[in-house]
Amino acid sequence: MKYHIQTWGCQMNEHDGEKLSGLLSAEGFESVETAEEADLVLLNTCSIREKAVHKVYSELGRLRQEKERRPLLVGVTGCLAQQEQAALFKRAPHIDFVLGTMALKQLPRLVAEAREGKARVMDTGEYPDNHLFPPSVTQRQDTAKALVTITEGCNHACTYCIVPTTRGAERHRPCEDVLAEVRGLVARGYREVELLGQNVNSYAGGCTFADLLERVSEVDGLEWIRFTTSHPMNFTKELARVLVTNPKVVPFLHLPLQSGSDQVLKRMLREYTVAEYLERLGYLGEGRSRMTLSTDLIVGFPGETDDDFEATLRVLDEVAFDGSFSFIYSPRPGTPSLRLKDDLPMAEKSVRLARLQQRQLTLTRASNERFVGRTIPVRVETHGPTSHGWWLAHSGEWKTIHLAVEPGRVPPFGELVQARITLASPHFLGAELV
Ligand code: SAH
Ligand code: SF4
Ligand code: F3S
């Protein structure tokens, strides 16, 4: 059996793809690069916004045609699988099996049943040990940093968000488990880990998230620790202190704001006001100046007025985020925000999004320009030059680096090298290998 996994969505889903890949490889299946070469295709889906779902259905359509020509097993995993469950078979009868996000280890059984000819095989159960996936099984992609799950699920209830439905309530991996996995990764040569959870800073696996960071940082040979993602209300003073003082924790924080208007935040059930969000950022103290900050914003949430939107632009400017991810509000099935009146025309929402993204571009450019002339450590992420001739790397601040390397020199994959920043574009920094 040859298999191909196509993953959409966040790092958590990417990492689930690595776990699913490990399970199939343990069965003796072989991983291939394209769906065309595969006997089994897994669509590891995301349903955060409608667009993400459209991509899945369009790929499913393509696979239906492929299936008419040759034998092929099609499985759907990830958040859309968990959300739609058996309804997926109605919508796309050529799907052979559906696997939920909390039943990963059931994959080999589902594949076996589907291979035996059983139709509409499904498991979307909530297995209490799903988050205790054995690290030895995970088959990691060839990346410079390793993804490590610390919590799954979300106990917040933002009114627009599908994630509490698709990922369930929070489950935390015991601290010792996380440490053992990180030690194993370092022994295999990884120098950087990214701790994952829908809300990492509510971590409660035997210690606080701030403690977990400190303990992970004690692993010899580990250089950098990142984490994603954080809810502002779980961002503590203790965590801010670790972020600012621990040299292994990278100087980067992604803290989703969603809106700069208190009225909108309230309808989103974000649990904070703008003032409280800013107060939390203030916990970073003077350490803030050495860090980069990014955020998520939703534009055109039901009832968002001109004033609400202007307030978001003001907070964007006030914080001067180094980067942000912004999207137009997308109504998700079963979420409480569906009941709110949403009468703002889509054209107006698009205008707002464009204005916000334009404003962010200016801020990001300014942020990037501050790096020009500096020499900073960056981690090499490619095995050779791209078609444009440079190597790719990232800095601790999560700046994308296009690294110019003299012929004959080979910067080591996954390791830190010194880069002199020569150029700032809105989307990357140009640099020379020192
Ligand atoms: N747990 C993370 C969010 C994960 S979803 C957190 O709270 O930060 C990533 C981002 O997608 C969210 O921060 C939000 O900005 C966006 N998002 C989620 N649901 C959305 C929706 N229905 N419409 C538009 N954007 C949405
Ligand atoms: Fe969704 Fe809110 Fe949970 Fe983030 S904190 S995953 S936005 S419900
Ligand atoms: Fe998407 Fe699910 Fe992640 S909805 S963003 S894949 S948690």
Short mmCIF file of C-alpha atoms and ligand atoms in Angstrom, two decimals:
data_model
loop_
_atom_site.label_atom_id
_atom_site.label_comp_id
_atom_site.label_asym_id
_atom_site.label_seq_id
_atom_site.Cartn_x
_atom_site.Cartn_y
_atom_site.Cartn_z
CA MET A 1 0.00 0.00 0.00
CA LYS A 2 1.21 3.44 -0.91
CA TYR A 3 -0.32 6.36 0.96
CA HIS A 4 -0.45 10.10 0.61
CA ILE A 5 -1.60 12.52 3.30
CA GLN A 6 -2.76 16.01 2.43
CA THR A 7 -2.98 18.31 5.44
CA TRP A 8 -4.67 21.70 5.79
CA GLY A 9 -4.89 23.97 8.83
CA CYS A 10 -2.78 24.72 11.87
CA GLN A 11 0.45 23.23 13.28
CA MET A 12 -1.62 20.87 15.42
CA ASN A 13 -3.13 19.40 12.28
CA GLU A 14 0.30 19.22 10.63
CA HIS A 15 1.52 17.30 13.62
CA ASP A 16 -1.52 15.00 13.58
CA GLY A 17 -0.55 14.29 9.96
CA GLU A 18 2.90 13.22 11.22
CA LYS A 19 1.25 10.91 13.76
CA LEU A 20 -1.09 9.39 11.15
CA SER A 21 1.84 8.93 8.81
CA GLY A 22 3.70 7.05 11.55
CA LEU A 23 0.74 4.74 12.11
CA LEU A 24 0.56 3.86 8.41
CA SER A 25 4.31 3.35 8.11
CA ALA A 26 4.16 1.01 11.13
CA GLU A 27 1.72 -1.08 9.07
CA GLY A 28 4.38 -1.37 6.38
CA PHE A 29 2.74 1.17 4.08
CA GLU A 30 4.94 3.45 2.01
CA SER A 31 4.55 7.22 1.91
CA VAL A 32 4.41 8.85 -1.56
CA GLU A 33 4.56 12.47 -2.65
CA THR A 34 1.34 12.72 -4.68
CA ALA A 35 -2.23 11.42 -4.58
CA GLU A 36 -1.77 10.07 -8.12
CA GLU A 37 0.82 7.53 -6.95
CA ALA A 38 -1.17 6.47 -3.87
CA ASP A 39 -3.50 3.55 -3.10
CA LEU A 40 -4.73 5.38 -0.02
CA VAL A 41 -5.29 9.14 0.26
CA LEU A 42 -5.95 10.78 3.61
CA LEU A 43 -7.43 14.26 3.59
CA ASN A 44 -6.42 15.71 6.95
CA THR A 45 -8.84 18.60 7.02
CA CYS A 46 -9.41 22.01 8.64
CA SER A 47 -12.78 23.72 9.11
CA ILE A 48 -11.81 26.96 10.80
CA ARG A 49 -13.36 29.03 7.98
CA GLU A 50 -15.63 28.20 5.10
CA LYS A 51 -12.79 28.59 2.61
CA ALA A 52 -10.82 25.81 4.29
CA VAL A 53 -13.83 23.53 3.89
CA HIS A 54 -14.23 24.44 0.20
CA LYS A 55 -10.68 23.32 -0.44
CA VAL A 56 -11.47 19.92 1.04
CA TYR A 57 -14.62 19.42 -1.05
CA SER A 58 -12.81 20.48 -4.19
CA GLU A 59 -10.06 17.91 -3.52
CA LEU A 60 -12.73 15.30 -2.77
CA GLY A 61 -14.27 16.04 -6.17
CA ARG A 62 -10.94 15.48 -7.87
CA LEU A 63 -10.45 12.19 -6.02
CA ARG A 64 -13.91 10.98 -7.08
CA GLN A 65 -12.80 11.18 -10.70
CA GLU A 66 -9.52 9.47 -9.84
CA LYS A 67 -11.48 6.69 -8.12
CA GLU A 68 -13.53 6.08 -11.25
CA ARG A 69 -10.33 5.22 -13.08
CA ARG A 70 -8.55 2.98 -10.57
CA PRO A 71 -8.81 1.35 -7.14
CA LEU A 72 -8.25 3.98 -4.45
CA LEU A 73 -9.12 4.31 -0.77
CA VAL A 74 -10.14 7.76 0.42
CA GLY A 75 -10.17 8.64 4.13
CA VAL A 76 -11.10 11.94 5.74
CA THR A 77 -9.48 12.95 9.05
CA GLY A 78 -9.04 16.24 10.90
CA CYS A 79 -11.49 18.90 12.01
CA LEU A 80 -14.02 18.61 9.17
CA ALA A 81 -14.22 14.85 9.82
CA GLN A 82 -14.93 15.48 13.50
CA GLN A 83 -17.48 18.18 12.69
CA GLU A 84 -19.43 16.45 9.93
CA GLN A 85 -18.99 12.80 10.93
CA ALA A 86 -21.42 10.53 8.98
CA ALA A 87 -22.82 13.51 7.05
CA LEU A 88 -19.60 13.42 5.02
CA PHE A 89 -20.63 10.09 3.45
CA LYS A 90 -23.87 11.67 2.24
CA ARG A 91 -22.09 14.60 0.72
CA ALA A 92 -19.31 12.50 -0.82
CA PRO A 93 -20.33 8.82 -1.10
CA HIS A 94 -16.90 7.85 -2.45
CA ILE A 95 -15.32 8.42 0.97
CA ASP A 96 -14.28 5.04 2.41
CA PHE A 97 -13.70 6.07 5.99
CA VAL A 98 -13.94 9.00 8.42
CA LEU A 99 -11.60 9.34 11.40
CA GLY A 100 -12.11 11.98 14.10
CA THR A 101 -9.46 14.16 15.73
CA MET A 102 -9.67 12.33 19.05
CA ALA A 103 -9.35 8.79 17.70
CA LEU A 104 -6.03 8.95 15.82
CA LYS A 105 -4.80 5.52 16.92
CA GLN A 106 -7.87 3.85 15.36
CA LEU A 107 -6.54 4.61 11.86
CA PRO A 108 -5.00 1.16 11.15
CA ARG A 109 -8.26 -0.56 12.14
CA LEU A 110 -10.33 1.72 9.93
CA VAL A 111 -8.00 1.20 6.97
CA ALA A 112 -8.12 -2.59 7.47
CA GLU A 113 -11.92 -2.58 7.56
CA ALA A 114 -12.13 -0.40 4.46
CA ARG A 115 -9.67 -2.68 2.64
CA GLU A 116 -11.87 -5.65 3.48
CA GLY A 117 -14.63 -3.90 1.56
CA LYS A 118 -16.65 -2.57 4.45
CA ALA A 119 -18.45 0.63 3.45
CA ARG A 120 -18.67 3.90 5.38
CA VAL A 121 -16.24 2.99 8.12
CA MET A 122 -16.14 5.66 10.84
CA ASP A 123 -14.73 6.39 14.28
CA THR A 124 -15.22 9.87 15.69
CA GLY A 125 -15.13 8.80 19.34
CA GLU A 126 -13.31 10.73 22.05
CA TYR A 127 -10.51 8.43 23.21
CA PRO A 128 -9.19 9.71 26.55
CA ASP A 129 -5.60 8.77 25.67
CA ASN A 130 -5.53 10.43 22.24
CA HIS A 131 -3.12 13.09 23.50
CA LEU A 132 -0.75 10.40 24.84
CA PHE A 133 0.38 9.38 21.37
CA PRO A 134 3.65 7.37 21.45
CA PRO A 135 6.45 9.62 20.11
CA SER A 136 8.30 6.61 18.70
CA VAL A 137 5.47 6.12 16.18
CA THR A 138 5.32 9.73 14.93
CA GLN A 139 6.93 10.08 11.51
CA ARG A 140 8.24 13.63 11.34
CA GLN A 141 8.57 15.70 8.24
CA ASP A 142 12.01 16.88 7.29
CA THR A 143 11.83 20.18 9.18
CA ALA A 144 14.36 22.02 11.30
CA LYS A 145 12.03 22.30 14.28
CA ALA A 146 10.01 19.52 15.85
CA LEU A 147 6.35 19.90 16.79
CA VAL A 148 5.39 18.60 20.25
CA THR A 149 1.79 18.38 21.50
CA ILE A 150 1.35 19.48 25.11
CA THR A 151 -2.41 20.00 25.23
CA GLU A 152 -5.34 19.16 23.00
CA GLY A 153 -8.75 20.80 22.99
CA CYS A 154 -10.02 24.17 24.15
CA ASN A 155 -12.10 25.16 27.18
CA HIS A 156 -12.86 28.65 25.90
CA ALA A 157 -16.06 29.25 24.02
CA CYS A 158 -15.46 32.07 21.55
CA THR A 159 -18.80 32.45 19.81
CA TYR A 160 -17.41 32.29 16.25
CA CYS A 161 -15.16 29.28 16.75
CA ILE A 162 -15.58 25.67 15.63
CA VAL A 163 -12.48 24.40 17.47
CA PRO A 164 -14.14 23.46 20.79
CA THR A 165 -16.44 21.23 18.72
CA THR A 166 -13.75 19.71 16.56
CA ARG A 167 -11.06 19.28 19.22
CA GLY A 168 -13.11 18.77 22.38
CA ALA A 169 -12.33 19.85 25.92
CA GLU A 170 -8.75 20.31 27.13
CA ARG A 171 -6.55 17.31 27.85
CA HIS A 172 -2.99 17.85 29.04
CA ARG A 173 0.02 15.64 28.55
CA PRO A 174 1.93 14.96 31.75
CA CYS A 175 5.01 17.14 32.08
CA GLU A 176 7.34 14.10 32.26
CA ASP A 177 5.94 12.79 28.96
CA VAL A 178 6.64 16.10 27.26
CA LEU A 179 10.16 16.21 28.69
CA ALA A 180 10.88 12.63 27.62
CA GLU A 181 9.78 13.41 24.07
CA VAL A 182 11.91 16.56 23.91
CA ARG A 183 14.97 14.68 25.22
CA GLY A 184 14.43 12.04 22.55
CA LEU A 185 14.15 14.70 19.85
CA VAL A 186 17.37 16.37 20.93
CA ALA A 187 19.10 12.98 20.91
CA ARG A 188 17.98 12.67 17.27
CA GLY A 189 19.52 16.01 16.41
CA TYR A 190 16.68 18.50 16.78
CA ARG A 191 17.71 21.82 18.31
CA GLU A 192 14.31 23.52 18.32
CA VAL A 193 10.86 22.47 19.45
CA GLU A 194 7.46 24.10 19.10
CA LEU A 195 5.04 23.24 21.91
CA LEU A 196 1.51 22.90 20.57
CA GLY A 197 -1.97 23.30 21.92
CA GLN A 198 -5.16 25.15 21.02
CA ASN A 199 -4.34 27.13 24.14
CA VAL A 200 -0.90 26.20 25.48
CA ASN A 201 -0.87 28.61 28.37
CA SER A 202 -3.75 26.93 30.15
CA TYR A 203 -1.44 23.90 30.37
CA ALA A 204 -2.05 21.80 33.50
CA GLY A 205 -0.09 18.57 33.08
CA GLY A 206 1.37 18.62 36.59
CA CYS A 207 2.87 22.12 36.44
CA THR A 208 2.03 25.50 34.93
CA PHE A 209 2.93 26.39 31.36
CA ALA A 210 5.60 28.78 32.62
CA ASP A 211 7.12 25.93 34.67
CA LEU A 212 6.93 23.60 31.70
CA LEU A 213 8.91 26.10 29.59
CA GLU A 214 11.57 26.33 32.30
CA ARG A 215 11.80 22.57 32.59
CA VAL A 216 11.96 22.00 28.85
CA SER A 217 14.67 24.66 28.64
CA GLU A 218 16.83 22.53 30.99
CA VAL A 219 17.14 19.82 28.32
CA ASP A 220 20.82 19.85 27.29
CA GLY A 221 21.43 20.49 23.64
CA LEU A 222 18.07 22.16 23.02
CA GLU A 223 18.55 25.70 21.74
CA TRP A 224 15.14 27.22 21.04
CA ILE A 225 11.60 26.74 22.31
CA ARG A 226 8.50 28.18 20.65
CA PHE A 227 4.87 27.66 21.43
CA THR A 228 1.53 28.20 19.79
CA THR A 229 -1.07 29.43 20.53
CA SER A 230 -2.00 31.52 23.56
CA HIS A 231 -5.19 32.99 24.93
CA PRO A 232 -4.69 36.43 26.51
CA MET A 233 -6.66 35.50 29.64
CA ASN A 234 -4.26 32.65 30.41
CA PHE A 235 -1.20 34.85 29.85
CA THR A 236 0.24 35.23 33.35
CA LYS A 237 2.95 37.43 34.87
CA GLU A 238 4.94 34.30 35.53
CA LEU A 239 4.79 33.33 31.86
CA ALA A 240 5.81 36.84 30.81
CA ARG A 241 8.81 36.63 33.16
CA VAL A 242 9.94 33.32 31.61
CA LEU A 243 9.47 34.70 28.10
CA VAL A 244 11.62 37.70 28.87
CA THR A 245 14.32 35.99 30.94
CA ASN A 246 14.77 32.44 29.65
CA PRO A 247 17.39 32.53 26.88
CA LYS A 248 16.05 29.38 25.20
CA VAL A 249 12.50 30.70 24.87
CA VAL A 250 12.51 32.65 21.59
CA PRO A 251 11.70 36.38 21.74
CA PHE A 252 8.40 35.98 19.94
CA LEU A 253 4.81 36.01 21.13
CA HIS A 254 1.66 35.30 19.17
CA LEU A 255 -1.26 36.59 21.22
CA PRO A 256 -4.59 36.72 19.36
CA LEU A 257 -6.54 39.95 19.92
CA GLN A 258 -9.42 39.34 17.43
CA SER A 259 -10.87 42.87 17.74
CA GLY A 260 -9.97 46.26 19.14
CA SER A 261 -13.54 46.99 20.22
CA ASP A 262 -14.84 46.00 23.65
CA GLN A 263 -18.39 45.58 22.29
CA VAL A 264 -17.19 43.14 19.66
CA LEU A 265 -14.93 41.29 22.10
CA LYS A 266 -17.92 40.87 24.37
CA ARG A 267 -20.07 39.40 21.61
CA MET A 268 -17.16 37.13 20.72
CA LEU A 269 -17.00 36.00 24.36
CA ARG A 270 -13.27 36.60 24.38
CA GLU A 271 -13.35 37.22 28.16
CA TYR A 272 -11.19 40.38 28.07
CA THR A 273 -11.43 44.06 27.22
CA VAL A 274 -8.88 45.87 25.08
CA ALA A 275 -7.49 47.45 28.25
CA GLU A 276 -7.02 44.02 29.81
CA TYR A 277 -5.29 42.73 26.68
CA LEU A 278 -2.90 45.68 26.76
CA GLU A 279 -2.33 45.19 30.47
CA ARG A 280 -1.27 41.58 29.81
CA LEU A 281 1.18 42.72 27.14
CA GLY A 282 2.48 45.15 29.73
CA TYR A 283 3.58 42.16 31.83
CA LEU A 284 6.50 41.86 29.41
CA GLY A 285 7.90 45.13 30.75
CA GLU A 286 11.00 46.49 29.08
CA GLY A 287 11.65 42.97 27.67
CA ARG A 288 8.93 43.75 25.14
CA SER A 289 11.36 45.88 23.12
CA ARG A 290 13.53 42.82 22.40
CA MET A 291 10.59 40.74 21.17
CA THR A 292 8.38 40.50 18.14
CA LEU A 293 4.63 40.25 18.58
CA SER A 294 1.96 38.90 16.30
CA THR A 295 -1.78 38.55 16.54
CA ASP A 296 -4.97 37.26 14.90
CA LEU A 297 -7.83 39.57 13.93
CA ILE A 298 -11.35 38.94 12.69
CA VAL A 299 -12.94 41.61 10.50
CA GLY A 300 -16.68 42.04 10.00
CA PHE A 301 -17.86 40.12 13.03
CA PRO A 302 -21.69 40.39 13.26
CA GLY A 303 -22.62 43.92 14.29
CA GLU A 304 -19.13 45.40 13.80
CA THR A 305 -19.64 49.13 13.24
CA ASP A 306 -17.31 51.62 11.57
CA ASP A 307 -16.28 52.78 15.03
CA ASP A 308 -15.55 49.21 16.14
CA PHE A 309 -13.36 48.70 13.11
CA GLU A 310 -11.54 52.02 13.60
CA ALA A 311 -10.87 50.95 17.18
CA THR A 312 -9.17 47.78 15.87
CA LEU A 313 -6.95 49.89 13.60
CA ARG A 314 -6.04 52.08 16.58
CA VAL A 315 -4.98 49.11 18.72
CA LEU A 316 -3.01 47.71 15.77
CA ASP A 317 -1.09 50.98 15.63
CA GLU A 318 -0.76 51.33 19.38
CA VAL A 319 0.77 47.88 19.83
CA ALA A 320 2.56 48.09 16.47
CA PHE A 321 2.32 44.35 15.93
CA ASP A 322 5.23 42.95 13.93
CA GLY A 323 2.78 40.72 12.08
CA SER A 324 -0.86 39.72 12.08
CA PHE A 325 -3.20 37.20 10.51
CA SER A 326 -6.55 38.70 9.62
CA PHE A 327 -9.65 37.17 8.12
CA ILE A 328 -13.23 38.08 7.40
CA TYR A 329 -15.62 36.48 9.89
CA SER A 330 -16.82 33.15 8.57
CA PRO A 331 -20.06 31.69 9.99
CA ARG A 332 -19.43 28.18 11.29
CA PRO A 333 -22.08 25.49 11.80
CA GLY A 334 -23.47 25.23 15.30
CA THR A 335 -21.56 28.22 16.70
CA PRO A 336 -23.40 30.77 18.89
CA SER A 337 -22.46 33.73 16.65
CA LEU A 338 -24.87 32.39 14.01
CA ARG A 339 -27.67 33.84 16.10
CA LEU A 340 -26.24 37.38 15.91
CA LYS A 341 -27.53 39.76 13.30
CA ASP A 342 -24.96 40.14 10.52
CA ASP A 343 -26.15 42.81 8.10
CA LEU A 344 -22.89 44.36 6.99
CA PRO A 345 -22.45 43.79 3.22
CA MET A 346 -19.56 41.50 2.26
CA ALA A 347 -18.16 44.26 0.05
CA GLU A 348 -17.76 46.49 3.10
CA LYS A 349 -16.09 43.67 5.05
CA SER A 350 -13.63 43.22 2.20
CA VAL A 351 -12.80 46.93 2.21
CA ARG A 352 -12.15 46.77 5.96
CA LEU A 353 -9.94 43.70 5.61
CA ALA A 354 -7.91 45.36 2.84
CA ARG A 355 -7.43 48.49 4.96
CA LEU A 356 -6.32 46.48 7.95
CA GLN A 357 -3.90 44.39 5.92
CA GLN A 358 -2.48 47.50 4.28
CA ARG A 359 -1.90 49.03 7.70
CA GLN A 360 -0.22 45.82 8.90
CA LEU A 361 2.05 45.79 5.86
CA THR A 362 3.38 49.19 6.86
CA LEU A 363 3.97 48.01 10.42
CA THR A 364 5.64 44.80 9.28
CA ARG A 365 7.90 46.68 6.91
CA ALA A 366 8.96 48.99 9.73
CA SER A 367 9.54 46.00 11.98
CA ASN A 368 11.70 44.34 9.34
CA GLU A 369 13.67 47.50 8.66
CA ARG A 370 14.76 47.59 12.30
CA PHE A 371 16.79 44.42 11.63
CA VAL A 372 18.85 45.78 8.75
CA GLY A 373 22.53 45.99 9.62
CA ARG A 374 22.26 43.59 12.56
CA THR A 375 23.95 40.19 12.75
CA ILE A 376 21.64 37.62 14.31
CA PRO A 377 21.44 33.85 14.80
CA VAL A 378 19.10 32.09 12.35
CA ARG A 379 18.23 28.42 11.92
CA VAL A 380 18.86 26.87 8.50
CA GLU A 381 15.71 25.21 7.15
CA THR A 382 16.70 23.94 3.72
CA HIS A 383 19.24 21.40 2.50
CA GLY A 384 20.26 23.58 -0.42
CA PRO A 385 19.46 26.85 -2.18
CA THR A 386 15.94 27.49 -3.48
CA SER A 387 15.35 28.13 -7.18
CA HIS A 388 16.02 31.81 -6.42
CA GLY A 389 19.48 30.92 -5.18
CA TRP A 390 19.12 31.62 -1.47
CA TRP A 391 18.74 29.33 1.52
CA LEU A 392 15.76 29.62 3.85
CA ALA A 393 16.03 30.20 7.58
CA HIS A 394 14.10 31.70 10.48
CA SER A 395 15.28 33.93 13.29
CA GLY A 396 14.17 33.51 16.89
CA GLU A 397 11.77 36.42 16.31
CA TRP A 398 10.17 34.31 13.56
CA LYS A 399 11.42 36.47 10.72
CA THR A 400 11.75 34.62 7.42
CA ILE A 401 15.35 34.90 6.24
CA HIS A 402 16.54 34.61 2.65
CA LEU A 403 20.17 33.72 3.15
CA ALA A 404 22.80 34.37 0.50
CA VAL A 405 25.59 31.80 0.75
CA GLU A 406 28.93 31.98 -1.11
CA PRO A 407 29.52 29.10 -3.53
CA GLY A 408 31.27 26.21 -1.85
CA ARG A 409 29.87 26.92 1.63
CA VAL A 410 27.14 24.66 3.02
CA PRO A 411 25.29 25.96 6.08
CA PRO A 412 24.24 22.93 8.16
CA PHE A 413 20.54 22.04 8.04
CA GLY A 414 18.77 22.56 11.36
CA GLU A 415 21.67 24.41 12.97
CA LEU A 416 22.11 28.03 13.95
CA VAL A 417 24.33 30.23 11.82
CA GLN A 418 25.06 33.96 12.04
CA ALA A 419 23.33 36.09 9.41
CA ARG A 420 24.03 39.73 8.59
CA ILE A 421 20.75 41.35 7.59
CA THR A 422 21.18 43.38 4.41
CA LEU A 423 17.66 44.01 3.19
CA ALA A 424 14.11 44.33 4.50
CA SER A 425 11.07 43.52 2.40
CA PRO A 426 7.54 43.37 3.84
CA HIS A 427 7.64 39.57 3.76
CA PHE A 428 11.22 38.57 4.50
CA LEU A 429 14.70 39.71 5.44
CA GLY A 430 17.57 39.34 3.02
CA ALA A 431 20.83 38.31 4.71
CA GLU A 432 24.39 37.13 4.14
CA LEU A 433 25.89 34.14 5.87
CA VAL A 434 28.66 35.46 8.13
N1 SAH B 1 -6.84 28.89 19.80
C1 SAH B 1 -6.47 29.96 18.99
C2 SAH B 1 -7.24 30.10 17.71
C3 SAH B 1 -7.13 29.08 16.71
S1 SAH B 1 -8.00 29.50 15.29
C4 SAH B 1 -6.66 31.23 19.73
O1 SAH B 1 -7.61 31.44 20.44
O2 SAH B 1 -5.82 32.03 19.54
C5 SAH B 1 -6.92 30.69 14.58
C6 SAH B 1 -7.58 31.96 14.26
O3 SAH B 1 -8.57 31.79 13.29
C7 SAH B 1 -8.28 32.64 15.40
O4 SAH B 1 -7.41 33.33 16.23
C8 SAH B 1 -9.25 33.57 14.70
O5 SAH B 1 -8.66 34.81 14.43
C9 SAH B 1 -9.49 32.85 13.39
N2 SAH B 1 -10.85 32.32 13.34
C10 SAH B 1 -11.38 31.35 14.11
N3 SAH B 1 -12.68 31.16 13.81
C11 SAH B 1 -12.98 32.03 12.82
C12 SAH B 1 -14.16 32.33 12.09
N4 SAH B 1 -15.30 31.70 12.32
N5 SAH B 1 -14.09 33.29 11.13
C13 SAH B 1 -12.95 33.95 10.89
N6 SAH B 1 -11.80 33.72 11.55
C14 SAH B 1 -11.81 32.77 12.51
FE1 SF4 B 2 -11.37 28.98 19.32
FE2 SF4 B 2 -11.42 30.76 21.24
FE3 SF4 B 2 -10.61 28.28 21.76
FE4 SF4 B 2 -9.09 29.89 20.29
S1 SF4 B 2 -9.63 30.21 22.46
S2 SF4 B 2 -9.59 27.75 19.85
S3 SF4 B 2 -10.59 31.09 19.16
S4 SF4 B 2 -12.66 28.91 21.18
FE1 F3S B 3 -8.25 24.10 11.47
FE2 F3S B 3 -8.80 22.36 13.31
FE3 F3S B 3 -6.50 23.59 13.37
S1 F3S B 3 -10.22 23.81 12.45
S2 F3S B 3 -6.98 25.56 12.49
S3 F3S B 3 -7.18 22.21 11.79
S4 F3S B 3 -7.69 22.98 15.13
#
